[in-house]
XYZ file of C-alpha atoms in Angstrom:
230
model
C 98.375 89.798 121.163
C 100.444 89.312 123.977
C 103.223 87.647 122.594
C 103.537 90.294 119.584
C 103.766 93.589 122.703
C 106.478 90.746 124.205
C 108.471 90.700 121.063
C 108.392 94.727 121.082
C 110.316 94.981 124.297
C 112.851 92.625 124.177
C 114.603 92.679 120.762
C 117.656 90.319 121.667
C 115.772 86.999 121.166
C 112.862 87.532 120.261
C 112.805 87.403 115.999
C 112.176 83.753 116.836
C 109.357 84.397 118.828
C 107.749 87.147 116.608
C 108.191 84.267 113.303
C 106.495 81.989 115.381
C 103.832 84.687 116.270
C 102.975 85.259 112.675
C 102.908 81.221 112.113
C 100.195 81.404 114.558
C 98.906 84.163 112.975
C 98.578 82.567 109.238
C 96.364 79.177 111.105
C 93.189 81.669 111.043
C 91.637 85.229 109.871
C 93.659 87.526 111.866
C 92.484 91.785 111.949
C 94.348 94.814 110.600
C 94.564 95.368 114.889
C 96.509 91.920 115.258
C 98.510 92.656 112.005
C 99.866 95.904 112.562
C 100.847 94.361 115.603
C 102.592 92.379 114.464
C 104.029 94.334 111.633
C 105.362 96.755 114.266
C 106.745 93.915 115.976
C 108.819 93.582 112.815
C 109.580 96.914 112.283
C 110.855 97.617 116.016
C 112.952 94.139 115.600
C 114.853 95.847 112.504
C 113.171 93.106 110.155
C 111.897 95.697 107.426
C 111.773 93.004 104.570
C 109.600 90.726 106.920
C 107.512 93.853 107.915
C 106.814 94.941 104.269
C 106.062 90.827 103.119
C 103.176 91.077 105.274
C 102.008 94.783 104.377
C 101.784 93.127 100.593
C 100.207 90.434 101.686
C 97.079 91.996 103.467
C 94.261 92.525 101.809
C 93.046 95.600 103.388
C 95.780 97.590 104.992
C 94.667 100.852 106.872
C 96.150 104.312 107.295
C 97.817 102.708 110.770
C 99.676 100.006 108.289
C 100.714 102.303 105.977
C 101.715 105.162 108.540
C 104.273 102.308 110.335
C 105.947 101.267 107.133
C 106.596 105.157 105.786
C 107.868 105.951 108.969
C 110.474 103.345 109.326
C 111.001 103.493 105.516
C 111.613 107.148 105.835
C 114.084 106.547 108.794
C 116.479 104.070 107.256
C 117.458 105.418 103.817
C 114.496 104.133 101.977
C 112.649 107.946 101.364
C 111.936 107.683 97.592
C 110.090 104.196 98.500
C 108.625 106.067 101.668
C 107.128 108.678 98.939
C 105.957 105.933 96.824
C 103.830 104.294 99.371
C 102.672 107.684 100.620
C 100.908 108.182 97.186
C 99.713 104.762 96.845
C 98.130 105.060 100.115
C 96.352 107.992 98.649
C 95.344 106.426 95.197
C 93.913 103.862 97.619
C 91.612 106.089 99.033
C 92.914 106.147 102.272
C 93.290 109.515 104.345
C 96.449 110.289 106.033
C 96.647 110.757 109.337
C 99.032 113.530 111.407
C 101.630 110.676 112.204
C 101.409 110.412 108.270
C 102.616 113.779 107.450
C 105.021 113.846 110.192
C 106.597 110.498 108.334
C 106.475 112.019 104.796
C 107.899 115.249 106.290
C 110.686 113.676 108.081
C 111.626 111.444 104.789
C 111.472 115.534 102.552
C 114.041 116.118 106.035
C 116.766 113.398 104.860
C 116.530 114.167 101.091
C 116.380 118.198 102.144
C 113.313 118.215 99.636
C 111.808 121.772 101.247
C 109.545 122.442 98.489
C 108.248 119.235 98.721
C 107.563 119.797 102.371
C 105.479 122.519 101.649
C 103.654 120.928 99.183
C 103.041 118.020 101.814
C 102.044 120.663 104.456
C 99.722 122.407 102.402
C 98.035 118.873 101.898
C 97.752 118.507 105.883
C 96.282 122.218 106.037
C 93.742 121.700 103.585
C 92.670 118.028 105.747
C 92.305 119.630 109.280
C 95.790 119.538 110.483
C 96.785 122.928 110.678
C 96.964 122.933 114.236
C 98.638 119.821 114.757
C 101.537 120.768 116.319
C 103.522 116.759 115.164
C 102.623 118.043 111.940
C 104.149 121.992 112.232
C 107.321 120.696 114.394
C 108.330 118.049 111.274
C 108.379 120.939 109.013
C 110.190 123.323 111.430
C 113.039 120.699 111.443
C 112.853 120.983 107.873
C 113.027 124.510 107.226
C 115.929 124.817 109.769
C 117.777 121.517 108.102
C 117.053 122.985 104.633
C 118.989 126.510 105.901
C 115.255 128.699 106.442
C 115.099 129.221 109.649
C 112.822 132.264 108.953
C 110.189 130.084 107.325
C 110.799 127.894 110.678
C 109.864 130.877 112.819
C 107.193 132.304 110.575
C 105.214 128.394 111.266
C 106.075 129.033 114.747
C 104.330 132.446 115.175
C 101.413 131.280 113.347
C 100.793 128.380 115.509
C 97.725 128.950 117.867
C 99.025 126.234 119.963
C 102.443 125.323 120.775
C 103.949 122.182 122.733
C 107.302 121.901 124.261
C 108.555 120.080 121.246
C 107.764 122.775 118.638
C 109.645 125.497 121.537
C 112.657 122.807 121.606
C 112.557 123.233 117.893
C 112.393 126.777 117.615
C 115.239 127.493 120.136
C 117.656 124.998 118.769
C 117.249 126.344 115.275
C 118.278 129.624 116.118
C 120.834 128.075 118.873
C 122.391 126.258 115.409
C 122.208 129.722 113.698
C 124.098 131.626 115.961
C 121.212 134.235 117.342
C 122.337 133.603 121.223
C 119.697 136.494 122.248
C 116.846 135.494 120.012
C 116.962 132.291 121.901
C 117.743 134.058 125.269
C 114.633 135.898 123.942
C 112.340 132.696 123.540
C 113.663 130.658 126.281
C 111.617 133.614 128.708
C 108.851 133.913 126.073
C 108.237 129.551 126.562
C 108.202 130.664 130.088
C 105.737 133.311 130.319
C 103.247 132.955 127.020
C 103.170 129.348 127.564
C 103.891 128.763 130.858
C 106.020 125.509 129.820
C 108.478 124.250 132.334
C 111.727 123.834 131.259
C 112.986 120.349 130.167
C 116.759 119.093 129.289
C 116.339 120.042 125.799
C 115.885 123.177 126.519
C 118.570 123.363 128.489
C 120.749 122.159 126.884
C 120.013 124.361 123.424
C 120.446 127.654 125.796
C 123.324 126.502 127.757
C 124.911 125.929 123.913
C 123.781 130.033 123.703
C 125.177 130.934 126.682
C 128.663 129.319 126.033
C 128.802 131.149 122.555
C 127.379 134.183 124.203
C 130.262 136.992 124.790
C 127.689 138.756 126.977
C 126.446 136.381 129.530
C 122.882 138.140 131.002
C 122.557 137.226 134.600
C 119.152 137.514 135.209
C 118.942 134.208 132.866
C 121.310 132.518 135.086
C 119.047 132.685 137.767
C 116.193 131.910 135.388
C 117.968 129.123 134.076
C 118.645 128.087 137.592
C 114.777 128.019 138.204
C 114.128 125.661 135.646
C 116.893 123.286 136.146
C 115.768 122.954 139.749
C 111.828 122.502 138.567
């Protein structure tokens, strides 16, 4: 196990050490653990074609195995194939996880397939996920990518719990969008619903606001202030 988390952090060298890894591997009856090891190992080394010659070789891969190779898939310009293995997953029997939604939703991002989103998110609702905020942020970045920003912010009210991702989201989208004092507006709302402290995302989105912003309010200089200092 060691030597696959070794391979994972250094990436110059190391494709030689994660081949001999899996020769090790192949001498006796390794886990889906061990093997989605070392299938991440793979993936993180850029060696997709490696990764997905062992995800057809194992007899019994798991939602963890098939979660890794959508993701990547979904990254790196394979999305149709991304779908594909999304639905065999489920013919399989096997029930997606968040991290699996987030994938599929983030392969609809980079073919701007919004309907298909929603059809995706309506699957994660109906399994248990519609609280997860991973799941609600992917298709926020969707919406706003796809040009609905109001279907963005309508997922964003309805949220009964929001992370500092899903706020970095929100204020971005309407950052991109041009409404300077709707995101003036949730930059203090983050602040006092939430009580989130304000991170370099953040910043940055309402610094963006404030340099397109004719009318600069001071009072969020000083707030702005606050939270760079925090």
């Amino acid at each position: 196990m060691g030597g696959v988390e070794l391979c994972q952090e250094h990436l110059p060298c190391d494709i030689e050490l994660a081949k001999a890894v899996h020769a090790s591997i192949l001498k006796f009856e390794a886990d889906n653990y061990l093997l989605n090891a070392l299938i991440t190992a793979y993936l993180k080394l850029g060696l997709l074609s490696y990764a997905y010659t062992m995800f057809s070789g194992m007899c019994d891969p798991d939602v963890v195995t098939y979660t890794s190779i959508i993701s990547v898939f979904g990254k790196s310009g394979y999305e149709f194939q991304a779908l594909e293995l999304f639905f065999r997953m489920r013919e399989s029997g096997i029930e997606p996880n968040e991290f699996s939604f987030v994938a599929l939703l983030t392969a609809c991002g980079r073919m701007l397939e919004l309907e298909l989103g929603f059809q995706v998110h309506s699957m994660a609702r109906k399994l248990g996920y519609l609280s997860s905020t991973f799941v609600a942020n992917a298709l926020m970045a969707l919406c706003d990518k796809c040009g609905y920003l109001e279907d963005a912010l309508v997922l964003f009210d309805e949220m009964p719990e929001r992370d500092i991702a899903l706020w970095n989201t929100v204020i971005a989208g309407v950052v991109n969008e041009l409404m300077y004092d709707k995101a003036f507006e949730l930059f203090r709302d983050m602040q006092r619903v939430d009580g989130f402290r304000v991170d370099q995302f953040v910043l940055s989105s309402v610094l963006n606001a404030c340099a397109g912003c004719s009318a600069f309010p001071l009072p969020l200089l000083r707030e702005l202030k606050k939270g760079f200092l925090q």
